[in-house]
Short mmCIF file of N, CA and C and ligand atoms in Angstrom, two decimals:
data_model
loop_
_atom_site.label_atom_id
_atom_site.label_comp_id
_atom_site.label_asym_id
_atom_site.label_seq_id
_atom_site.Cartn_x
_atom_site.Cartn_y
_atom_site.Cartn_z
N MET A 1 1.93 -19.97 5.94
CA MET A 1 3.16 -19.17 5.91
C MET A 1 2.80 -17.69 5.74
N LEU A 2 3.42 -16.87 6.57
CA LEU A 2 3.11 -15.43 6.58
C LEU A 2 4.05 -14.72 5.61
N ILE A 3 3.46 -13.96 4.69
CA ILE A 3 4.30 -13.22 3.74
C ILE A 3 3.88 -11.76 3.64
N GLN A 4 4.76 -10.98 3.03
CA GLN A 4 4.51 -9.56 2.81
C GLN A 4 4.77 -9.26 1.33
N LEU A 5 3.87 -8.50 0.74
CA LEU A 5 4.04 -8.11 -0.66
C LEU A 5 3.87 -6.60 -0.76
N THR A 6 4.82 -5.95 -1.42
CA THR A 6 4.74 -4.51 -1.61
C THR A 6 4.77 -4.23 -3.12
N TYR A 7 3.81 -3.45 -3.58
CA TYR A 7 3.79 -3.11 -5.01
C TYR A 7 3.43 -1.64 -5.17
N ALA A 8 3.73 -1.12 -6.35
CA ALA A 8 3.33 0.25 -6.71
C ALA A 8 2.48 0.17 -7.97
N SER A 9 1.60 1.15 -8.15
CA SER A 9 0.84 1.27 -9.40
C SER A 9 0.52 2.75 -9.58
N ARG A 10 0.12 3.10 -10.82
CA ARG A 10 -0.22 4.51 -11.09
C ARG A 10 -1.73 4.67 -11.13
N THR A 11 -2.20 5.78 -10.57
CA THR A 11 -3.65 6.02 -10.57
C THR A 11 -4.10 6.27 -12.01
N SER A 12 -5.27 5.76 -12.34
CA SER A 12 -5.86 6.03 -13.66
C SER A 12 -6.35 7.47 -13.69
N PRO A 13 -6.44 8.06 -14.89
CA PRO A 13 -6.98 9.42 -14.98
C PRO A 13 -8.41 9.42 -14.45
N ASN A 14 -8.83 10.53 -13.91
CA ASN A 14 -10.21 10.70 -13.43
C ASN A 14 -10.54 9.98 -12.14
N ILE A 15 -9.56 9.40 -11.50
CA ILE A 15 -9.85 8.77 -10.20
C ILE A 15 -10.14 9.88 -9.19
N GLY A 16 -11.14 9.68 -8.36
CA GLY A 16 -11.53 10.73 -7.42
C GLY A 16 -11.69 10.20 -6.00
N PRO A 17 -12.03 11.09 -5.07
CA PRO A 17 -12.16 10.69 -3.67
C PRO A 17 -13.16 9.55 -3.46
N ALA A 18 -14.23 9.50 -4.30
CA ALA A 18 -15.22 8.42 -4.14
C ALA A 18 -14.58 7.07 -4.46
N ASP A 19 -13.66 7.05 -5.43
CA ASP A 19 -12.97 5.79 -5.77
C ASP A 19 -12.10 5.33 -4.61
N ILE A 20 -11.40 6.29 -4.00
CA ILE A 20 -10.50 5.93 -2.89
C ILE A 20 -11.33 5.37 -1.73
N LYS A 21 -12.47 6.02 -1.49
CA LYS A 21 -13.33 5.56 -0.40
C LYS A 21 -13.82 4.14 -0.69
N ASP A 22 -14.20 3.91 -1.95
CA ASP A 22 -14.69 2.60 -2.35
C ASP A 22 -13.59 1.53 -2.22
N ILE A 23 -12.37 1.89 -2.64
CA ILE A 23 -11.24 0.93 -2.55
C ILE A 23 -11.01 0.56 -1.08
N LEU A 24 -11.05 1.57 -0.23
CA LEU A 24 -10.79 1.30 1.20
C LEU A 24 -11.90 0.44 1.81
N GLN A 25 -13.14 0.75 1.44
CA GLN A 25 -14.25 -0.02 2.00
C GLN A 25 -14.17 -1.49 1.57
N SER A 26 -13.93 -1.72 0.26
CA SER A 26 -13.82 -3.12 -0.21
C SER A 26 -12.63 -3.79 0.45
N SER A 27 -11.52 -3.05 0.57
CA SER A 27 -10.31 -3.64 1.14
C SER A 27 -10.55 -4.06 2.57
N GLN A 28 -11.16 -3.16 3.34
CA GLN A 28 -11.36 -3.48 4.75
C GLN A 28 -12.28 -4.69 4.90
N ARG A 29 -13.31 -4.73 4.06
CA ARG A 29 -14.26 -5.85 4.14
C ARG A 29 -13.58 -7.16 3.71
N ASN A 30 -13.02 -7.17 2.50
CA ASN A 30 -12.45 -8.42 1.97
C ASN A 30 -11.21 -8.87 2.73
N ASN A 31 -10.34 -7.92 3.05
CA ASN A 31 -9.09 -8.29 3.74
C ASN A 31 -9.40 -8.81 5.13
N GLY A 32 -10.44 -8.25 5.75
CA GLY A 32 -10.84 -8.72 7.08
C GLY A 32 -11.24 -10.19 7.04
N ILE A 33 -11.97 -10.56 5.99
CA ILE A 33 -12.42 -11.96 5.87
C ILE A 33 -11.22 -12.88 5.64
N LEU A 34 -10.25 -12.39 4.84
CA LEU A 34 -9.11 -13.23 4.47
C LEU A 34 -7.95 -13.16 5.47
N GLY A 35 -8.06 -12.27 6.45
CA GLY A 35 -6.96 -12.12 7.42
C GLY A 35 -5.76 -11.42 6.80
N VAL A 36 -6.03 -10.53 5.84
CA VAL A 36 -4.93 -9.76 5.23
C VAL A 36 -4.91 -8.37 5.86
N THR A 37 -3.72 -7.89 6.19
CA THR A 37 -3.57 -6.56 6.80
C THR A 37 -2.60 -5.75 5.94
N GLY A 38 -2.52 -4.44 6.19
CA GLY A 38 -1.58 -3.65 5.42
C GLY A 38 -1.91 -2.19 5.38
N ALA A 39 -1.21 -1.49 4.47
CA ALA A 39 -1.40 -0.05 4.33
C ALA A 39 -1.34 0.33 2.86
N LEU A 40 -2.10 1.36 2.52
CA LEU A 40 -2.13 1.87 1.15
C LEU A 40 -1.74 3.34 1.19
N CYS A 41 -0.69 3.69 0.45
CA CYS A 41 -0.26 5.09 0.40
C CYS A 41 -0.63 5.64 -0.97
N LEU A 42 -0.99 6.90 -0.98
CA LEU A 42 -1.30 7.55 -2.25
C LEU A 42 -0.64 8.92 -2.27
N ALA A 43 0.29 9.10 -3.21
CA ALA A 43 0.97 10.38 -3.34
C ALA A 43 1.53 10.48 -4.75
N ASN A 44 1.52 11.69 -5.29
CA ASN A 44 2.15 11.93 -6.59
C ASN A 44 1.57 11.03 -7.69
N GLY A 45 0.27 10.70 -7.57
CA GLY A 45 -0.38 9.87 -8.59
C GLY A 45 0.06 8.42 -8.57
N ILE A 46 0.65 8.01 -7.45
CA ILE A 46 1.14 6.63 -7.35
C ILE A 46 0.58 5.98 -6.09
N PHE A 47 0.07 4.76 -6.25
CA PHE A 47 -0.31 3.96 -5.10
C PHE A 47 0.90 3.14 -4.68
N LEU A 48 1.08 3.02 -3.38
CA LEU A 48 2.10 2.11 -2.85
C LEU A 48 1.40 1.33 -1.76
N GLN A 49 1.31 0.02 -1.95
CA GLN A 49 0.55 -0.79 -0.99
C GLN A 49 1.41 -1.92 -0.45
N GLN A 50 1.29 -2.12 0.83
CA GLN A 50 1.94 -3.28 1.45
C GLN A 50 0.85 -4.18 2.00
N LEU A 51 0.88 -5.43 1.59
CA LEU A 51 -0.11 -6.42 2.04
C LEU A 51 0.63 -7.48 2.83
N GLU A 52 0.05 -7.96 3.90
CA GLU A 52 0.67 -9.03 4.66
C GLU A 52 -0.39 -10.02 5.12
N GLY A 53 0.01 -11.27 5.22
CA GLY A 53 -0.93 -12.30 5.64
C GLY A 53 -0.50 -13.64 5.08
N ASP A 54 -1.43 -14.59 5.10
CA ASP A 54 -1.16 -15.91 4.56
C ASP A 54 -0.79 -15.79 3.07
N ARG A 55 0.17 -16.57 2.63
CA ARG A 55 0.67 -16.45 1.26
C ARG A 55 -0.45 -16.58 0.21
N GLN A 56 -1.32 -17.57 0.42
CA GLN A 56 -2.39 -17.78 -0.54
C GLN A 56 -3.39 -16.61 -0.52
N ALA A 57 -3.67 -16.09 0.67
CA ALA A 57 -4.64 -14.99 0.81
C ALA A 57 -4.08 -13.72 0.17
N VAL A 58 -2.80 -13.44 0.39
CA VAL A 58 -2.19 -12.23 -0.19
C VAL A 58 -2.18 -12.33 -1.72
N ASN A 59 -1.87 -13.53 -2.22
CA ASN A 59 -1.90 -13.72 -3.67
C ASN A 59 -3.30 -13.50 -4.22
N GLN A 60 -4.29 -13.99 -3.51
CA GLN A 60 -5.69 -13.84 -3.95
C GLN A 60 -6.07 -12.36 -4.05
N VAL A 61 -5.71 -11.59 -3.01
CA VAL A 61 -6.02 -10.16 -2.99
C VAL A 61 -5.26 -9.46 -4.13
N TYR A 62 -3.99 -9.78 -4.27
CA TYR A 62 -3.18 -9.11 -5.29
C TYR A 62 -3.72 -9.39 -6.69
N HIS A 63 -4.07 -10.63 -6.97
CA HIS A 63 -4.58 -10.95 -8.31
C HIS A 63 -5.92 -10.29 -8.58
N ARG A 64 -6.73 -10.13 -7.54
CA ARG A 64 -8.01 -9.44 -7.74
C ARG A 64 -7.78 -7.96 -8.04
N LEU A 65 -6.92 -7.33 -7.27
CA LEU A 65 -6.75 -5.88 -7.47
C LEU A 65 -6.02 -5.54 -8.77
N LEU A 66 -5.27 -6.52 -9.32
CA LEU A 66 -4.60 -6.28 -10.61
C LEU A 66 -5.60 -6.03 -11.72
N ARG A 67 -6.83 -6.57 -11.55
CA ARG A 67 -7.85 -6.43 -12.61
C ARG A 67 -8.60 -5.11 -12.51
N ASP A 68 -8.26 -4.28 -11.53
CA ASP A 68 -8.99 -3.04 -11.26
C ASP A 68 -8.52 -1.94 -12.22
N SER A 69 -9.48 -1.36 -12.94
CA SER A 69 -9.11 -0.35 -13.96
C SER A 69 -8.77 1.01 -13.33
N ARG A 70 -8.88 1.12 -12.00
CA ARG A 70 -8.55 2.40 -11.37
C ARG A 70 -7.05 2.61 -11.20
N HIS A 71 -6.27 1.62 -11.59
CA HIS A 71 -4.81 1.80 -11.58
C HIS A 71 -4.15 1.05 -12.73
N THR A 72 -2.91 1.45 -13.03
CA THR A 72 -2.17 0.84 -14.15
C THR A 72 -0.72 0.62 -13.70
N ASP A 73 0.06 0.02 -14.56
CA ASP A 73 1.51 -0.18 -14.35
C ASP A 73 1.88 -0.82 -13.01
N PRO A 74 1.20 -1.89 -12.60
CA PRO A 74 1.58 -2.48 -11.32
C PRO A 74 2.99 -3.09 -11.37
N ALA A 75 3.73 -2.92 -10.30
CA ALA A 75 5.08 -3.50 -10.24
C ALA A 75 5.33 -4.00 -8.81
N ILE A 76 5.66 -5.26 -8.67
CA ILE A 76 6.02 -5.80 -7.35
C ILE A 76 7.40 -5.26 -7.00
N LEU A 77 7.50 -4.65 -5.82
CA LEU A 77 8.76 -4.04 -5.40
C LEU A 77 9.48 -4.87 -4.34
N ASP A 78 8.71 -5.62 -3.58
CA ASP A 78 9.30 -6.40 -2.48
C ASP A 78 8.34 -7.54 -2.15
N PHE A 79 8.87 -8.71 -1.91
CA PHE A 79 8.02 -9.86 -1.59
C PHE A 79 8.85 -10.82 -0.74
N GLY A 80 8.29 -11.34 0.34
CA GLY A 80 9.05 -12.31 1.10
C GLY A 80 8.34 -12.75 2.36
N GLU A 81 8.93 -13.74 2.99
CA GLU A 81 8.38 -14.28 4.23
C GLU A 81 8.67 -13.31 5.37
N ILE A 82 7.73 -13.18 6.30
CA ILE A 82 7.95 -12.35 7.48
C ILE A 82 7.67 -13.20 8.72
N SER A 83 8.29 -12.83 9.83
CA SER A 83 8.07 -13.63 11.04
C SER A 83 6.83 -13.18 11.79
N CYS A 84 6.45 -11.92 11.63
CA CYS A 84 5.22 -11.44 12.27
C CYS A 84 4.65 -10.29 11.46
N ARG A 85 3.39 -9.99 11.71
CA ARG A 85 2.74 -8.87 11.01
C ARG A 85 3.17 -7.55 11.61
N ARG A 86 3.17 -6.51 10.79
CA ARG A 86 3.43 -5.17 11.31
C ARG A 86 2.14 -4.36 11.39
N PHE A 87 1.19 -4.69 10.51
CA PHE A 87 -0.05 -3.91 10.46
C PHE A 87 -1.20 -4.73 11.05
N GLY A 88 -0.90 -5.42 12.13
CA GLY A 88 -1.88 -6.35 12.70
C GLY A 88 -3.26 -5.79 12.93
N ALA A 89 -3.34 -4.49 13.21
CA ALA A 89 -4.64 -3.92 13.56
C ALA A 89 -5.36 -3.31 12.36
N TRP A 90 -4.68 -3.27 11.21
CA TRP A 90 -5.29 -2.59 10.05
C TRP A 90 -5.59 -3.56 8.93
N ASN A 91 -6.86 -3.67 8.55
CA ASN A 91 -7.17 -4.47 7.36
C ASN A 91 -6.79 -3.67 6.12
N MET A 92 -6.81 -2.36 6.19
CA MET A 92 -6.18 -1.51 5.18
C MET A 92 -6.24 -0.06 5.64
N GLY A 93 -5.09 0.48 6.00
CA GLY A 93 -5.01 1.89 6.41
C GLY A 93 -4.60 2.73 5.22
N LEU A 94 -5.06 3.96 5.17
CA LEU A 94 -4.69 4.86 4.06
C LEU A 94 -3.77 5.96 4.56
N ILE A 95 -2.70 6.17 3.83
CA ILE A 95 -1.81 7.30 4.12
C ILE A 95 -1.77 8.14 2.85
N SER A 96 -2.30 9.34 2.92
CA SER A 96 -2.33 10.16 1.71
C SER A 96 -1.41 11.37 1.88
N ALA A 97 -1.18 12.07 0.78
CA ALA A 97 -0.19 13.15 0.80
C ALA A 97 -0.77 14.46 1.34
N VAL A 98 -1.43 14.41 2.47
CA VAL A 98 -1.87 15.65 3.11
C VAL A 98 -0.59 16.36 3.60
N PRO A 99 -0.63 17.68 3.81
CA PRO A 99 0.61 18.40 4.13
C PRO A 99 1.44 17.75 5.24
N ASP A 100 0.80 17.25 6.28
CA ASP A 100 1.55 16.65 7.39
C ASP A 100 2.36 15.42 6.96
N ASN A 101 1.89 14.73 5.94
CA ASN A 101 2.57 13.51 5.51
C ASN A 101 3.66 13.75 4.47
N ARG A 102 3.67 14.95 3.87
CA ARG A 102 4.60 15.18 2.75
C ARG A 102 6.05 14.98 3.17
N GLN A 103 6.33 15.44 4.40
CA GLN A 103 7.70 15.32 4.92
C GLN A 103 8.11 13.84 5.00
N LEU A 104 7.16 13.02 5.44
CA LEU A 104 7.43 11.58 5.56
C LEU A 104 7.70 10.98 4.17
N PHE A 105 6.87 11.34 3.19
CA PHE A 105 7.06 10.81 1.84
C PHE A 105 8.42 11.23 1.28
N LEU A 106 8.76 12.51 1.48
CA LEU A 106 10.00 13.01 0.88
C LEU A 106 11.25 12.50 1.59
N LYS A 107 11.11 12.20 2.87
CA LYS A 107 12.26 11.70 3.64
C LYS A 107 12.86 10.46 2.98
N TYR A 108 12.02 9.65 2.33
CA TYR A 108 12.49 8.40 1.74
C TYR A 108 12.58 8.46 0.21
N SER A 109 12.54 9.67 -0.34
CA SER A 109 12.58 9.79 -1.80
C SER A 109 13.95 10.27 -2.26
N ASN A 110 14.45 9.66 -3.31
CA ASN A 110 15.72 10.15 -3.84
C ASN A 110 15.51 11.19 -4.93
N THR A 111 14.24 11.48 -5.23
CA THR A 111 13.93 12.53 -6.20
C THR A 111 13.08 13.59 -5.48
N ALA A 112 12.76 14.67 -6.20
CA ALA A 112 11.99 15.74 -5.57
C ALA A 112 10.55 15.31 -5.31
N HIS A 113 10.12 14.25 -6.00
CA HIS A 113 8.75 13.76 -5.82
C HIS A 113 8.78 12.32 -5.34
N PHE A 114 7.76 11.96 -4.58
CA PHE A 114 7.66 10.59 -4.06
C PHE A 114 7.52 9.63 -5.25
N ASP A 115 8.50 8.74 -5.43
CA ASP A 115 8.43 7.79 -6.53
C ASP A 115 8.88 6.41 -6.07
N PRO A 116 7.93 5.61 -5.54
CA PRO A 116 8.30 4.29 -5.00
C PRO A 116 8.92 3.36 -6.04
N TYR A 117 8.63 3.60 -7.35
CA TYR A 117 9.22 2.74 -8.38
C TYR A 117 10.75 2.82 -8.33
N LEU A 118 11.26 3.93 -7.80
CA LEU A 118 12.72 4.13 -7.77
C LEU A 118 13.33 3.79 -6.41
N MET A 119 12.51 3.39 -5.47
CA MET A 119 13.02 3.16 -4.11
C MET A 119 13.62 1.76 -3.96
N SER A 120 14.71 1.66 -3.20
CA SER A 120 15.33 0.36 -2.96
C SER A 120 14.50 -0.41 -1.92
N VAL A 121 14.75 -1.71 -1.83
CA VAL A 121 14.01 -2.52 -0.85
C VAL A 121 14.26 -2.04 0.59
N PRO A 122 15.51 -1.77 1.00
CA PRO A 122 15.71 -1.27 2.38
C PRO A 122 14.99 0.05 2.62
N THR A 123 14.96 0.92 1.61
CA THR A 123 14.28 2.21 1.77
C THR A 123 12.77 2.00 1.91
N LEU A 124 12.22 1.11 1.11
CA LEU A 124 10.78 0.82 1.22
C LEU A 124 10.45 0.29 2.61
N ARG A 125 11.30 -0.61 3.10
CA ARG A 125 11.04 -1.20 4.43
C ARG A 125 11.13 -0.13 5.51
N ALA A 126 12.12 0.76 5.39
CA ALA A 126 12.27 1.83 6.38
C ALA A 126 11.07 2.77 6.32
N PHE A 127 10.59 3.03 5.11
CA PHE A 127 9.42 3.90 4.95
C PHE A 127 8.21 3.29 5.69
N PHE A 128 7.94 2.01 5.45
CA PHE A 128 6.78 1.39 6.11
C PHE A 128 6.99 1.26 7.62
N ASP A 129 8.24 1.08 8.05
CA ASP A 129 8.51 1.07 9.50
C ASP A 129 8.08 2.39 10.11
N GLU A 130 8.40 3.47 9.40
CA GLU A 130 8.05 4.78 9.95
C GLU A 130 6.54 5.02 9.86
N VAL A 131 5.93 4.53 8.79
CA VAL A 131 4.48 4.66 8.66
C VAL A 131 3.78 4.03 9.86
N ILE A 132 4.23 2.85 10.22
CA ILE A 132 3.54 2.13 11.31
C ILE A 132 3.77 2.81 12.66
N GLN A 133 4.90 3.52 12.77
CA GLN A 133 5.16 4.23 14.03
C GLN A 133 4.46 5.58 14.08
N SER A 134 3.88 5.97 12.98
CA SER A 134 3.33 7.32 12.88
C SER A 134 1.83 7.32 12.67
N VAL A 135 1.16 6.45 13.37
CA VAL A 135 -0.28 6.30 13.16
C VAL A 135 -1.02 7.62 13.32
N ARG A 136 -0.43 8.53 14.10
CA ARG A 136 -1.10 9.80 14.33
C ARG A 136 -1.23 10.62 13.03
N TRP A 137 -0.39 10.27 12.03
CA TRP A 137 -0.47 10.99 10.76
C TRP A 137 -1.56 10.44 9.84
N LEU A 138 -2.14 9.34 10.24
CA LEU A 138 -3.15 8.74 9.36
C LEU A 138 -4.30 9.69 9.11
N SER A 139 -4.72 9.74 7.88
CA SER A 139 -5.83 10.64 7.57
C SER A 139 -6.89 9.87 6.80
C1 FMN B 1 -4.65 0.53 -5.48
C2 FMN B 1 -5.74 -0.43 -5.13
C3 FMN B 1 -5.62 -1.21 -3.99
C4 FMN B 1 -6.62 -2.12 -3.65
N1 FMN B 1 -6.46 -2.88 -2.53
C5 FMN B 1 -7.37 -3.84 -2.26
C6 FMN B 1 -7.20 -4.69 -1.14
O1 FMN B 1 -6.24 -4.62 -0.39
N2 FMN B 1 -8.18 -5.60 -0.89
C7 FMN B 1 -9.29 -5.72 -1.68
O2 FMN B 1 -10.14 -6.57 -1.41
N3 FMN B 1 -9.49 -4.92 -2.74
C8 FMN B 1 -8.56 -3.97 -3.05
N4 FMN B 1 -8.75 -3.15 -4.11
C9 FMN B 1 -10.05 -3.19 -4.80
C10 FMN B 1 -10.18 -4.36 -5.75
O3 FMN B 1 -9.53 -4.07 -6.95
C11 FMN B 1 -11.66 -4.66 -6.03
O4 FMN B 1 -12.30 -3.49 -6.48
C12 FMN B 1 -12.38 -5.13 -4.80
O5 FMN B 1 -11.66 -6.14 -4.15
C13 FMN B 1 -13.78 -5.63 -5.17
O6 FMN B 1 -14.37 -6.13 -4.02
P1 FMN B 1 -15.94 -6.06 -3.80
O7 FMN B 1 -16.56 -6.72 -4.99
O8 FMN B 1 -16.14 -6.82 -2.52
O9 FMN B 1 -16.31 -4.59 -3.65
C14 FMN B 1 -7.77 -2.24 -4.48
C15 FMN B 1 -7.86 -1.46 -5.63
C16 FMN B 1 -6.87 -0.56 -5.97
C17 FMN B 1 -7.02 0.28 -7.20
#
């Protein structure tokens, strides 16, 4: 059964570019083996990740990353069955708050800063729909 899980977490203090690179490398390697795809956004000190794939595989990835000290306050924001993958080509893509992406982040924010903890499920889905259509913004 194909499912999608979206969660947010806060970056730990002292996290740096080497950590992000390491997270992406492990994600691409491990998710590739498990057939998990998705995207990881980082803005305003908050990670927002959408994972999709087999239910058991997504749970396995999620439980592993919960033990990672590079983030705190994890919260599942959306979870459910999907009929097809949206990030089929990405084992884990990164969308960060470079100037070109700020407009995209703010478009879906009800506050002055990107805060996925406050976003509704339809808004989160619309945000990821736009992310997938905007691959050119990937950095
Ligand atoms: C915000 C965040 C997202 C992560 N996403 C994934 C992921 O999608 N897949 C994954 O395998 N590891 C992910 N990780 C990393 C894991 O916590 C863990 O470091 C990694 O799976 C270890 O794998 P390795 O021993 O093969 O390097 C993430 C970590 C953080 C902080």
